[in-house]
CSV table of C-alpha atoms and ligand atoms in Angstrom, one decimal:
chain,number,residue,atom,x,y,z
A,359,GLU,CA,27.9,24.2,-5.2
A,360,LEU,CA,25.6,21.8,-7.0
A,361,GLN,CA,25.1,24.3,-9.9
A,362,ASP,CA,28.7,24.0,-10.9
A,363,LEU,CA,29.3,20.3,-10.5
A,364,SER,CA,29.3,18.0,-13.6
A,365,TYR,CA,28.1,14.5,-13.7
A,366,GLY,CA,28.6,11.7,-16.2
A,367,LYS,CA,28.0,8.0,-16.7
A,368,GLY,CA,27.8,6.0,-13.4
A,369,ASP,CA,27.7,9.0,-11.1
A,370,GLN,CA,25.2,9.4,-8.4
A,371,ILE,CA,24.0,12.2,-6.2
A,372,ILE,CA,21.5,12.3,-3.3
A,373,LEU,CA,19.8,15.5,-2.4
A,374,ASP,CA,18.1,16.2,0.9
A,375,PHE,CA,15.3,18.8,0.8
A,376,GLY,CA,15.3,19.1,4.5
A,377,SER,CA,11.7,18.0,5.2
A,378,HIS,CA,9.0,15.9,3.7
A,379,ARG,CA,6.9,17.4,0.9
A,380,VAL,CA,4.3,16.3,-1.7
A,381,GLY,CA,4.6,17.9,-5.0
A,382,TYR,CA,6.2,18.4,-8.4
A,383,LEU,CA,9.9,18.5,-9.3
A,384,SER,CA,11.6,20.6,-11.9
A,385,PHE,CA,15.2,21.5,-12.7
A,386,HIS,CA,17.4,22.8,-15.4
A,387,LEU,CA,19.7,20.3,-17.1
A,388,ALA,CA,22.8,22.1,-18.2
A,389,VAL,CA,25.7,20.8,-20.3
A,390,ASP,CA,29.4,20.6,-19.7
A,391,GLY,CA,31.1,19.4,-22.9
A,392,VAL,CA,31.7,19.8,-26.6
A,393,ASN,CA,28.6,18.1,-28.2
A,394,VAL,CA,25.4,16.6,-27.0
A,395,ASP,CA,25.6,13.6,-29.3
A,396,ALA,CA,23.4,11.3,-27.3
A,397,PRO,CA,20.4,11.6,-24.9
A,398,THR,CA,20.9,11.9,-21.2
A,399,ARG,CA,19.4,8.9,-19.3
A,400,LEU,CA,18.7,9.4,-15.6
A,401,ARG,CA,17.1,7.4,-12.9
A,402,LEU,CA,15.4,9.5,-10.3
A,403,THR,CA,14.4,7.9,-7.0
A,404,PHE,CA,12.2,9.8,-4.5
A,405,GLY,CA,12.7,8.8,-0.9
A,406,GLU,CA,10.5,9.4,2.1
A,407,ILE,CA,13.1,7.9,4.3
A,408,PRO,CA,16.8,7.3,3.9
A,409,TYR,CA,16.3,3.6,3.1
A,410,ASP,CA,14.5,4.5,-0.1
A,411,VAL,CA,17.6,6.2,-1.5
A,412,THR,CA,20.4,4.3,0.2
A,413,GLU,CA,19.3,0.8,-0.8
A,414,VAL,CA,18.5,-0.8,-4.1
A,415,LEU,CA,14.8,-1.0,-4.5
A,416,HIS,CA,14.7,-3.9,-7.0
A,417,PRO,CA,13.8,-6.7,-6.8
A,418,CYS,CA,11.0,-6.0,-4.3
A,419,ASN,CA,9.6,-8.9,-2.4
A,420,THR,CA,6.0,-7.8,-2.0
A,421,TRP,CA,2.4,-9.0,-2.7
A,422,ILE,CA,1.2,-5.5,-3.8
A,423,SER,CA,2.2,-3.8,-7.0
A,424,THR,CA,5.9,-2.9,-7.4
A,425,SER,CA,4.8,0.0,-9.7
A,426,TRP,CA,4.4,1.9,-6.4
A,427,LEU,CA,8.2,2.0,-6.0
A,428,PRO,CA,9.2,5.6,-6.3
A,429,ASP,CA,11.8,5.5,-9.1
A,430,GLU,CA,11.6,6.8,-12.6
A,431,ILE,CA,13.9,6.5,-15.7
A,432,ILE,CA,13.8,9.5,-18.0
A,433,ASN,CA,15.6,10.2,-21.3
A,434,VAL,CA,16.3,13.8,-22.3
A,435,ASP,CA,17.0,14.4,-25.9
A,436,TRP,CA,17.9,18.0,-26.4
A,437,LEU,CA,20.1,19.8,-23.9
A,438,PRO,CA,20.4,22.3,-22.3
A,439,THR,CA,16.8,22.3,-21.2
A,440,ASP,CA,14.3,22.6,-18.4
A,441,VAL,CA,12.9,19.3,-17.1
A,442,ASP,CA,9.4,19.3,-15.5
A,443,MET,CA,8.6,16.0,-14.0
A,444,PRO,CA,4.8,15.5,-14.7
A,445,ARG,CA,4.0,13.1,-11.8
A,446,ARG,CA,3.4,14.1,-8.2
A,447,TYR,CA,5.9,12.6,-5.7
A,448,SER,CA,6.1,12.3,-1.9
A,449,PHE,CA,9.6,12.7,-0.6
A,450,ARG,CA,12.3,14.4,1.3
A,451,TYR,CA,15.3,12.8,-0.5
A,452,LEU,CA,16.1,12.6,-4.2
A,453,LYS,CA,18.7,10.2,-5.6
A,454,ILE,CA,19.8,10.9,-9.2
A,455,ASP,CA,21.7,8.1,-11.0
A,456,ILE,CA,23.3,9.3,-14.1
A,457,ILE,CA,22.9,6.1,-16.2
A,458,ASP,CA,24.6,7.7,-19.2
A,459,THR,CA,25.5,10.9,-21.0
A,460,SER,CA,28.2,10.3,-23.6
A,461,PRO,CA,32.0,10.5,-23.7
A,462,LYS,CA,31.6,14.1,-25.2
A,463,TYR,CA,29.6,15.7,-22.4
A,464,LYS,CA,28.5,15.7,-18.8
A,465,VAL,CA,25.4,17.3,-17.2
A,466,LYS,CA,24.8,19.8,-14.4
A,467,PHE,CA,21.7,20.1,-12.3
A,468,GLN,CA,20.6,23.7,-11.7
A,469,ASP,CA,17.7,25.5,-10.3
A,470,ILE,CA,16.1,22.5,-8.7
A,471,LYS,CA,12.6,23.2,-7.4
A,472,VAL,CA,9.7,21.5,-5.8
A,473,ARG,CA,6.2,22.9,-6.0
A,474,ALA,CA,4.6,21.5,-2.9
A,475,VAL,CA,0.8,20.9,-2.9
A,476,SER,CA,-1.8,20.4,-0.2
A,477,ALA,CA,-5.4,21.3,0.5
A,478,ILE,CA,-4.0,23.2,3.5
A,479,SER,CA,-2.2,26.5,2.8
A,480,PRO,CA,1.0,27.3,4.7
A,481,GLU,CA,-0.9,30.1,6.5
A,482,VAL,CA,-3.6,27.7,7.8
A,483,ALA,CA,-0.9,25.2,8.8
A,484,LEU,CA,1.0,27.8,10.7
A,485,ALA,CA,-2.0,29.1,12.5
A,486,SER,CA,-2.9,25.7,13.9
A,487,GLN,CA,0.7,25.1,15.2
A,488,LYS,CA,-0.1,26.8,18.5
A,489,ILE,CA,-0.3,24.1,21.1
A,490,SER,CA,0.2,24.9,24.7
A,491,ILE,CA,2.4,22.1,25.6
A,492,ALA,CA,5.7,22.9,27.2
A,493,ASP,CA,7.0,19.3,26.9
A,494,LYS,CA,9.3,19.4,23.9
A,495,GLU,CA,8.9,15.8,23.0
A,496,LEU,CA,5.1,16.0,22.9
A,497,ALA,CA,5.2,19.3,21.0
A,498,LEU,CA,7.5,17.6,18.4
A,499,ILE,CA,5.1,14.7,18.1
A,500,ASP,CA,2.2,17.1,17.6
A,501,HIS,CA,4.2,18.9,14.9
A,502,ILE,CA,5.0,15.7,13.0
A,503,SER,CA,1.4,14.6,13.2
A,504,GLN,CA,0.3,17.8,11.6
A,505,VAL,CA,2.8,17.6,8.8
A,506,THR,CA,1.7,14.1,8.2
A,507,LEU,CA,-2.0,15.1,8.0
A,508,ARG,CA,-1.3,18.2,5.9
A,509,ASN,CA,0.7,16.2,3.3
A,510,CYS,CA,-2.1,13.6,3.1
A,511,MET,CA,-4.8,16.3,2.6
A,512,GLN,CA,-5.1,16.8,-1.1
A,513,THR,CA,-8.3,16.8,-3.2
A,514,VAL,CA,-9.4,14.0,-0.8
A,515,PHE,CA,-8.0,12.7,2.5
A,516,GLU,CA,-5.4,10.3,1.0
A,517,ASP,CA,-4.2,7.4,3.1
A,518,GLY,CA,-0.7,8.2,2.0
A,519,PRO,CA,0.5,10.6,-0.8
A,520,ARG,CA,3.0,8.0,-2.1
A,521,ARG,CA,0.7,4.9,-1.7
A,522,ASP,CA,-2.2,4.3,-2.2
A,523,ARG,CA,-3.1,8.0,-2.7
A,524,ARG,CA,-6.7,6.9,-2.1
A,525,LEU,CA,-9.6,7.6,0.2
A,526,TRP,CA,-10.1,4.8,2.7
A,527,LEU,CA,-13.0,5.0,5.1
A,528,GLY,CA,-11.2,3.8,8.3
A,529,ASP,CA,-8.3,6.2,7.6
A,530,LEU,CA,-10.7,9.1,6.9
A,531,ARG,CA,-12.3,8.8,10.4
A,532,LEU,CA,-9.0,9.4,12.1
A,533,GLN,CA,-7.8,12.1,9.7
A,534,ALA,CA,-11.1,13.9,10.1
A,535,LEU,CA,-10.9,13.8,13.9
A,536,THR,CA,-7.4,15.3,13.8
A,537,ASN,CA,-8.4,17.9,11.2
A,538,TYR,CA,-11.1,19.2,13.5
A,539,CYS,CA,-8.6,20.2,16.2
A,540,THR,CA,-6.0,21.5,13.7
A,541,PHE,CA,-6.8,22.7,10.2
A,542,LYS,CA,-10.6,22.7,10.5
A,543,ASP,CA,-11.3,22.0,6.8
A,544,TYR,CA,-14.9,20.8,7.2
A,545,SER,CA,-15.6,21.0,3.5
A,546,LEU,CA,-13.0,18.4,2.6
A,547,VAL,CA,-14.5,16.0,5.1
A,548,LYS,CA,-18.0,16.7,3.7
A,549,ARG,CA,-16.7,16.1,0.2
A,550,CYS,CA,-15.3,12.7,1.1
A,551,LEU,CA,-18.5,11.7,3.0
A,552,TYR,CA,-20.6,12.4,0.0
A,553,MET,CA,-18.2,10.5,-2.3
A,554,PHE,CA,-18.8,7.4,-0.2
A,555,ALA,CA,-22.5,8.0,0.0
A,556,THR,CA,-22.7,8.3,-3.8
A,557,LEU,CA,-21.1,4.9,-4.3
A,558,PRO,CA,-23.0,2.3,-2.3
A,559,ARG,CA,-22.6,-1.3,-3.2
A,560,GLU,CA,-25.6,-3.3,-4.4
A,561,ASP,CA,-26.6,-4.3,-0.8
A,562,GLY,CA,-26.3,-0.8,0.5
A,563,SER,CA,-22.9,-1.3,2.2
A,564,LEU,CA,-20.1,1.1,1.4
A,565,PRO,CA,-16.8,0.3,-0.3
A,566,ALA,CA,-13.7,0.3,1.9
A,567,CYS,CA,-12.0,2.8,-0.4
A,568,LEU,CA,-12.6,4.7,-3.6
A,569,PHE,CA,-10.8,6.2,-6.6
A,570,GLU,CA,-11.2,9.8,-7.5
A,571,LYS,CA,-9.4,9.5,-10.8
A,572,PRO,CA,-9.7,9.1,-13.7
A,573,LYS,CA,-13.4,9.3,-12.6
A,574,LEU,CA,-15.0,8.7,-9.3
A,575,ALA,CA,-15.4,4.9,-8.8
A,576,PRO,CA,-15.6,2.5,-5.9
A,577,ALA,CA,-12.8,0.0,-5.2
A,578,SER,CA,-13.9,-3.6,-5.0
A,579,ASP,CA,-12.3,-3.8,-1.5
A,580,TYR,CA,-14.9,-4.2,1.2
A,581,ILE,CA,-14.1,-4.1,5.0
A,582,VAL,CA,-16.8,-4.8,7.5
A,583,ASP,CA,-15.3,-2.5,10.2
A,584,TYR,CA,-14.8,0.4,7.8
A,585,ASP,CA,-18.4,0.1,6.7
A,586,ALA,CA,-19.5,0.3,10.3
A,587,LEU,CA,-17.3,3.4,10.9
A,588,PHE,CA,-19.1,5.5,8.3
A,589,GLY,CA,-21.8,6.5,10.9
A,590,PRO,CA,-19.4,7.5,13.6
A,591,THR,CA,-17.4,9.6,11.0
A,592,VAL,CA,-20.6,11.5,10.1
A,593,TYR,CA,-21.4,11.9,13.8
A,594,ASP,CA,-17.9,13.4,14.5
A,595,TYR,CA,-18.3,15.7,11.5
A,596,THR,CA,-21.7,16.9,12.7
A,597,VAL,CA,-20.5,17.7,16.2
A,598,ALA,CA,-17.4,19.5,14.9
A,599,SER,CA,-19.0,21.5,12.1
A,600,GLY,CA,-22.5,22.0,13.4
A,601,ASP,CA,-23.8,21.0,9.9
A,602,LEU,CA,-26.9,19.0,10.7
A,603,GLN,CA,-28.2,19.1,7.2
A,604,THR,CA,-25.5,16.8,5.9
A,605,ALA,CA,-26.2,14.3,8.6
A,606,ILE,CA,-29.9,14.3,7.7
A,607,GLU,CA,-29.1,13.7,4.1
A,608,LEU,CA,-26.6,11.0,4.9
A,609,TRP,CA,-28.9,9.3,7.4
A,610,PRO,CA,-30.3,6.5,5.0
A,611,THR,CA,-26.7,5.7,4.0
A,612,ILE,CA,-25.7,5.5,7.7
A,613,LEU,CA,-28.5,3.0,8.4
A,614,SER,CA,-27.6,0.8,5.5
A,615,SER,CA,-23.9,0.9,6.2
A,616,LEU,CA,-24.5,-0.9,9.5
A,617,LYS,CA,-26.5,-3.8,7.9
A,618,ILE,CA,-23.7,-6.1,7.0
A,619,PRO,CA,-21.8,-5.4,10.2
A,620,LEU,CA,-24.9,-6.2,12.3
A,621,SER,CA,-25.6,-9.3,10.1
A,622,HIS,CA,-22.6,-10.9,11.9
A,623,VAL,CA,-24.3,-10.7,15.3
A,624,GLY,CA,-25.8,-14.0,16.2
A,625,LYS,CA,-28.9,-14.8,18.4
A,626,ASP,CA,-26.6,-14.8,21.4
A,627,GLY,CA,-25.8,-11.2,20.7
A,628,LYS,CA,-22.1,-12.0,19.9
A,629,PHE,CA,-20.3,-10.7,16.8
A,630,ASP,CA,-19.1,-13.8,14.9
A,631,SER,CA,-16.3,-13.1,12.4
A,632,SER,CA,-16.8,-16.4,10.7
A,633,ALA,CA,-20.4,-15.5,9.8
A,634,SER,CA,-19.1,-14.3,6.4
A,635,GLU,CA,-15.9,-14.3,4.4
A,636,ALA,CA,-15.9,-10.5,4.3
A,637,TRP,CA,-12.7,-8.8,5.4
A,638,LYS,CA,-12.5,-7.7,9.1
A,639,PHE,CA,-9.4,-5.6,9.3
A,640,LEU,CA,-8.8,-3.8,12.7
A,641,ASP,CA,-5.0,-4.0,12.0
A,642,TRP,CA,-2.3,-5.5,9.9
A,643,SER,CA,-0.9,-7.5,12.9
A,644,ASP,CA,-0.3,-11.2,12.1
A,645,GLY,CA,-2.9,-13.7,13.2
A,646,LEU,CA,-5.2,-11.2,14.9
A,647,ASP,CA,-8.5,-12.7,15.9
A,648,THR,CA,-11.2,-10.2,15.2
A,649,ASN,CA,-14.2,-11.5,17.0
A,650,ALA,CA,-13.8,-9.5,20.3
A,651,GLY,CA,-12.5,-6.4,18.6
A,652,MET,CA,-15.3,-6.4,16.0
A,653,HIS,CA,-17.8,-6.9,18.8
A,654,GLY,CA,-16.5,-3.8,20.5
A,655,LEU,CA,-16.3,-1.8,17.3
A,656,VAL,CA,-19.9,-2.6,16.2
A,657,ILE,CA,-21.2,-1.6,19.7
A,658,PHE,CA,-19.2,1.6,19.5
A,659,ALA,CA,-20.5,2.4,16.0
A,660,CYS,CA,-24.1,1.8,17.0
A,661,LYS,CA,-23.8,4.0,20.1
A,662,GLU,CA,-22.3,6.9,18.0
A,663,VAL,CA,-25.2,6.6,15.5
A,664,ASN,CA,-27.7,6.6,18.4
A,665,LYS,CA,-26.1,9.9,19.6
A,666,LEU,CA,-26.3,11.3,16.0
A,667,ALA,CA,-30.0,10.4,15.9
A,668,LEU,CA,-30.5,12.6,19.0
A,669,LEU,CA,-28.8,15.5,17.3
A,670,ILE,CA,-31.0,15.4,14.2
A,671,SER,CA,-34.2,14.5,16.0
A,672,LYS,CA,-34.6,10.9,14.7
A,673,PRO,CA,-35.5,7.9,16.9
A,674,GLN,CA,-32.4,6.1,18.1
A,675,PRO,CA,-32.2,3.1,15.8
A,676,PHE,CA,-29.8,0.8,17.8
A,677,LEU,CA,-30.9,0.9,21.4
A,678,ASP,CA,-32.0,-2.7,21.6
A,679,ILE,CA,-29.0,-4.2,19.8
A,680,VAL,CA,-26.6,-2.1,21.9
A,681,GLU,CA,-28.2,-3.5,25.0
A,682,LYS,CA,-28.1,-7.1,23.8
A,683,MET,CA,-24.4,-6.8,22.6
A,684,ALA,CA,-23.4,-5.1,25.8
A,685,VAL,CA,-24.7,-8.1,27.8
A,686,ALA,CA,-22.9,-10.5,25.3
A,687,ALA,CA,-19.7,-8.5,25.6
A,688,LYS,CA,-19.2,-9.9,29.1
A,689,SER,CA,-18.8,-13.3,27.6
A,690,PHE,CA,-15.5,-12.1,26.0
A,691,TYR,CA,-14.2,-11.2,29.5
A,692,ASP,CA,-12.0,-13.8,31.3
A,693,GLU,CA,-12.2,-13.1,35.0
A,694,SER,CA,-9.3,-15.2,36.0
A,695,GLN,CA,-6.9,-13.4,33.6
A,696,GLY,CA,-8.6,-10.0,33.8
A,697,VAL,CA,-8.6,-9.5,30.0
A,698,PHE,CA,-10.9,-9.9,27.1
A,699,VAL,CA,-10.2,-13.0,25.0
A,700,SER,CA,-11.1,-13.6,21.4
A,701,GLY,CA,-12.0,-16.6,19.2
A,702,PRO,CA,-11.7,-20.3,19.6
A,703,ASP,CA,-8.2,-20.0,21.1
A,704,ASN,CA,-9.1,-17.3,23.5
A,705,GLN,CA,-6.5,-15.0,22.0
A,706,ILE,CA,-5.4,-12.0,24.0
A,707,SER,CA,-4.6,-8.9,21.9
A,708,TRP,CA,-4.2,-5.2,22.6
A,709,THR,CA,-6.7,-4.5,19.8
A,710,SER,CA,-9.5,-6.6,21.4
A,711,GLN,CA,-9.1,-4.7,24.7
A,712,ALA,CA,-9.0,-1.4,22.8
A,713,TRP,CA,-12.3,-1.8,20.9
A,714,LEU,CA,-14.3,-3.3,23.8
A,715,SER,CA,-13.0,-0.4,26.0
A,716,LEU,CA,-14.0,2.2,23.4
A,717,ALA,CA,-17.4,0.5,23.3
A,718,GLN,CA,-17.5,0.9,27.1
A,719,ALA,CA,-18.6,-2.7,27.2
A,720,VAL,CA,-17.8,-2.9,30.9
A,721,ASP,CA,-16.9,-0.2,33.5
A,722,PRO,CA,-13.8,1.9,32.9
A,723,GLN,CA,-11.8,0.4,35.7
A,724,THR,CA,-12.2,-3.1,34.3
A,725,CYS,CA,-11.3,-1.8,30.8
A,726,LEU,CA,-8.2,-0.1,32.1
A,727,ARG,CA,-7.1,-3.2,33.9
A,728,ALA,CA,-7.7,-5.3,30.8
A,729,LEU,CA,-5.7,-2.9,28.7
A,730,LYS,CA,-2.8,-2.7,31.1
A,731,THR,CA,-2.8,-6.5,31.7
A,732,ALA,CA,-2.7,-7.3,27.9
A,733,MET,CA,0.0,-4.7,27.3
A,734,SER,CA,2.1,-6.4,30.0
A,735,LEU,CA,1.7,-9.9,28.6
A,736,PRO,CA,4.5,-11.0,26.2
A,737,LYS,CA,2.1,-13.5,24.6
A,738,ALA,CA,-0.5,-10.9,23.7
A,739,VAL,CA,-0.8,-9.9,20.1
A,740,LYS,CA,0.5,-6.4,19.7
A,741,PRO,CA,-0.7,-3.9,17.1
A,742,LEU,CA,1.4,-3.2,14.0
A,743,THR,CA,0.0,0.0,12.7
A,744,PRO,CA,-0.6,3.4,14.2
A,745,TYR,CA,-4.2,2.9,13.2
A,746,ALA,CA,-4.5,0.2,15.9
A,747,TYR,CA,-2.2,1.9,18.3
A,748,HIS,CA,-4.4,4.9,18.1
A,749,HIS,CA,-7.4,2.9,19.3
A,750,VAL,CA,-5.3,1.5,22.2
A,751,ALA,CA,-4.1,5.0,23.1
A,752,GLU,CA,-7.6,6.5,23.0
A,753,ALA,CA,-9.1,3.5,24.9
A,754,LEU,CA,-6.5,4.0,27.6
A,755,ALA,CA,-7.3,7.7,28.0
A,756,ARG,CA,-11.0,7.2,27.9
A,757,SER,CA,-10.8,4.6,30.6
A,758,GLY,CA,-8.9,6.8,33.1
A,759,GLY,CA,-5.4,5.7,31.9
A,760,GLU,CA,-4.3,9.2,30.7
A,761,LYS,CA,-0.8,8.6,32.1
A,762,GLU,CA,-0.5,5.3,30.3
A,763,CYS,CA,-1.8,7.0,27.1
A,764,VAL,CA,0.9,9.6,27.2
A,765,LYS,CA,3.5,6.9,27.9
A,766,LEU,CA,2.4,5.0,24.8
A,767,ILE,CA,2.5,8.2,22.7
A,768,ARG,CA,6.0,8.8,23.8
A,769,GLU,CA,7.1,5.2,23.1
A,770,TYR,CA,5.3,4.5,19.8
A,771,TRP,CA,5.1,7.9,18.0
A,772,GLY,CA,8.1,9.2,19.9
A,773,GLY,CA,9.9,6.0,18.8
A,774,MET,CA,9.3,7.0,15.1
A,775,ALA,CA,10.4,10.5,15.9
A,776,LYS,CA,13.6,9.2,17.4
A,777,ALA,CA,14.1,7.0,14.4
A,778,GLY,CA,14.1,10.2,12.3
A,779,ALA,CA,10.6,10.4,11.1
A,780,ASP,CA,9.6,13.7,9.4
A,781,THR,CA,6.1,12.4,9.0
A,782,PHE,CA,4.6,9.3,10.7
A,783,TRP,CA,4.6,5.9,9.1
A,784,GLU,CA,2.1,3.4,8.0
A,785,CYS,CA,3.5,0.8,10.4
A,786,PHE,CA,6.2,0.8,13.0
A,787,ASP,CA,7.8,-2.0,15.0
A,788,GLU,CA,10.6,-0.7,17.2
A,789,LYS,CA,12.2,-4.2,17.2
A,790,ASP,CA,12.2,-4.6,13.4
A,791,SER,CA,12.7,-1.5,11.3
A,792,ARG,CA,12.0,-3.5,8.1
A,793,ARG,CA,8.6,-4.7,9.2
A,794,SER,CA,6.0,-4.4,6.5
A,795,PRO,CA,2.4,-5.7,5.9
A,796,TYR,CA,3.4,-6.2,2.3
A,797,GLY,CA,6.5,-8.3,2.5
A,798,ASP,CA,9.0,-5.6,1.7
A,799,CYS,CA,9.5,-2.3,3.6
A,800,HIS,CA,10.2,-0.5,0.4
A,801,ASN,CA,6.5,-0.7,-0.4
A,802,ASN,CA,5.5,0.9,2.9
A,803,SER,CA,4.2,4.4,3.0
A,804,TYR,CA,6.2,6.7,5.3
A,805,CYS,CA,3.7,9.6,5.4
A,806,HIS,CA,0.5,7.7,6.3
A,807,ALA,CA,-2.4,9.7,7.6
A,808,TRP,CA,-3.8,7.2,10.1
A,809,SER,CA,-0.7,7.9,12.1
A,810,CYS,CA,-1.5,11.6,12.6
A,811,THR,CA,-3.7,11.2,15.7
A,812,PRO,CA,-1.4,12.3,18.5
A,813,SER,CA,-2.5,15.8,17.6
A,814,TYR,CA,-6.1,14.8,18.4
A,815,LEU,CA,-5.1,12.8,21.5
A,816,LEU,CA,-3.0,15.7,22.9
A,817,ARG,CA,-5.3,18.5,21.9
A,818,VAL,CA,-8.7,16.9,22.7
A,819,VAL,CA,-8.6,13.6,24.5
A,820,LEU,CA,-5.8,14.5,26.9
A,821,LYS,CA,-6.4,18.2,27.0
A,822,ASP,CA,-7.6,18.4,30.6
A,823,TYR,CA,-5.1,15.9,31.9
A,824,LEU,CA,-2.2,17.8,30.3
A,825,GLU,CA,-3.4,21.1,31.6
A,826,LYS,CA,-3.6,19.8,35.2
A,827,SER,CA,-0.3,18.0,35.1
B,785,RAM,C1,-3.6,-0.1,3.3
B,785,RAM,C2,-4.0,1.3,3.0
B,785,RAM,C3,-4.9,1.9,4.0
B,785,RAM,C4,-5.7,0.9,4.8
B,785,RAM,C5,-5.9,-0.4,4.2
B,785,RAM,C6,-6.7,-1.4,5.0
B,785,RAM,O1,-3.3,-0.7,2.1
B,785,RAM,O2,-2.8,2.0,2.9
B,785,RAM,O3,-4.2,2.8,4.9
B,785,RAM,O4,-6.9,1.5,5.2
B,785,RAM,O5,-4.6,-0.9,4.0
């Protein structure tokens, strides 16, 4: 019907393309009237979720750039004509506000098309759909995870195709893990690893993210934990692809990428976040104390790099420090409460439990108890992003809490699915749908690759458990 409908000044339409896509929009702008005596002025707003097109985006109360907001005003001089929007958008919904035509004519929108783009072809995407899970909810979560990952896989693994459209190291690790059990695009991971390796900072550490365009360049952002995760990312890649040569070439980069993280470890063997001003991320949750979590993360990274050393016949470089930090990890454990505590206020957070468990700092039973206890405490700091929830979920499963891991997947990622997600989001708080790390949810990304890991959890980490149950 749309082909025949005419629109003039002040009219508005919202189109639903049925699913999330990343790509280029084009349409034919036809005329209904006697003369085109003035240009057509349109505002196009691309929505990943309904909020984007059902609410007014401006003003946006945010500390990051408002130029990320997905709206565009265009002026079209000569009609009828084909309109090809030159920019790439990430969307399911399109709102068109007809700002003005003229009293002499109206416009019609015909032949609307989207040319969707991804590094993953539809054939490959379809082939990896097969997951032997009868459970409909989990199968849906797996599907949404894959669409999320596919739409973020472009010329690099983007964090989100709407924002920041950039390669971040911490995001890359989780995307790559999920890619190995779905699309298996090893060369895209390899490309991204080399991009980081080619851009070390002066002290040999790696930037937290990089820009591919207009020319390859490092961002000034530096995150200690992302730096430490480069080695584990190479280890995962090596195991998945069997490509030892890349690991050998990247070995010097791996060793230098752990220098700054390890420089935070004191004589007592404890990671001290206050040892430098550098950003320790772990999650966007408010007020998170990073001492305990970073302690676990650095042990984890060193252990993974030691395993990689064995694969490529190098001496294991971090045996001593792992031993020392493993002893020191016990000092984060509070016997009386049965949890790991962090920082001067002995903060309890899910994230601290997650990373110390992934590091296998203590035995799995103790880790599982610590995780479950923290998760049941209202005062404990909860994660905000799927990035941190992933580490909690994986820590549960790796500590014998497979049942609890599945429950968490259903609640958290299933919660987004119930809220209508076509692709998983950058952050999700079931109690506050407007939550944002940036001040305004309109600047959130709703196809954010660090949320794609249920496919990895279900297909790899929980595989045996799900087959048995
Ligand atoms: C956000 C990015 C990215 C994340 C950083 C720390 O701005 O979108 O996903 O890695 O924060």
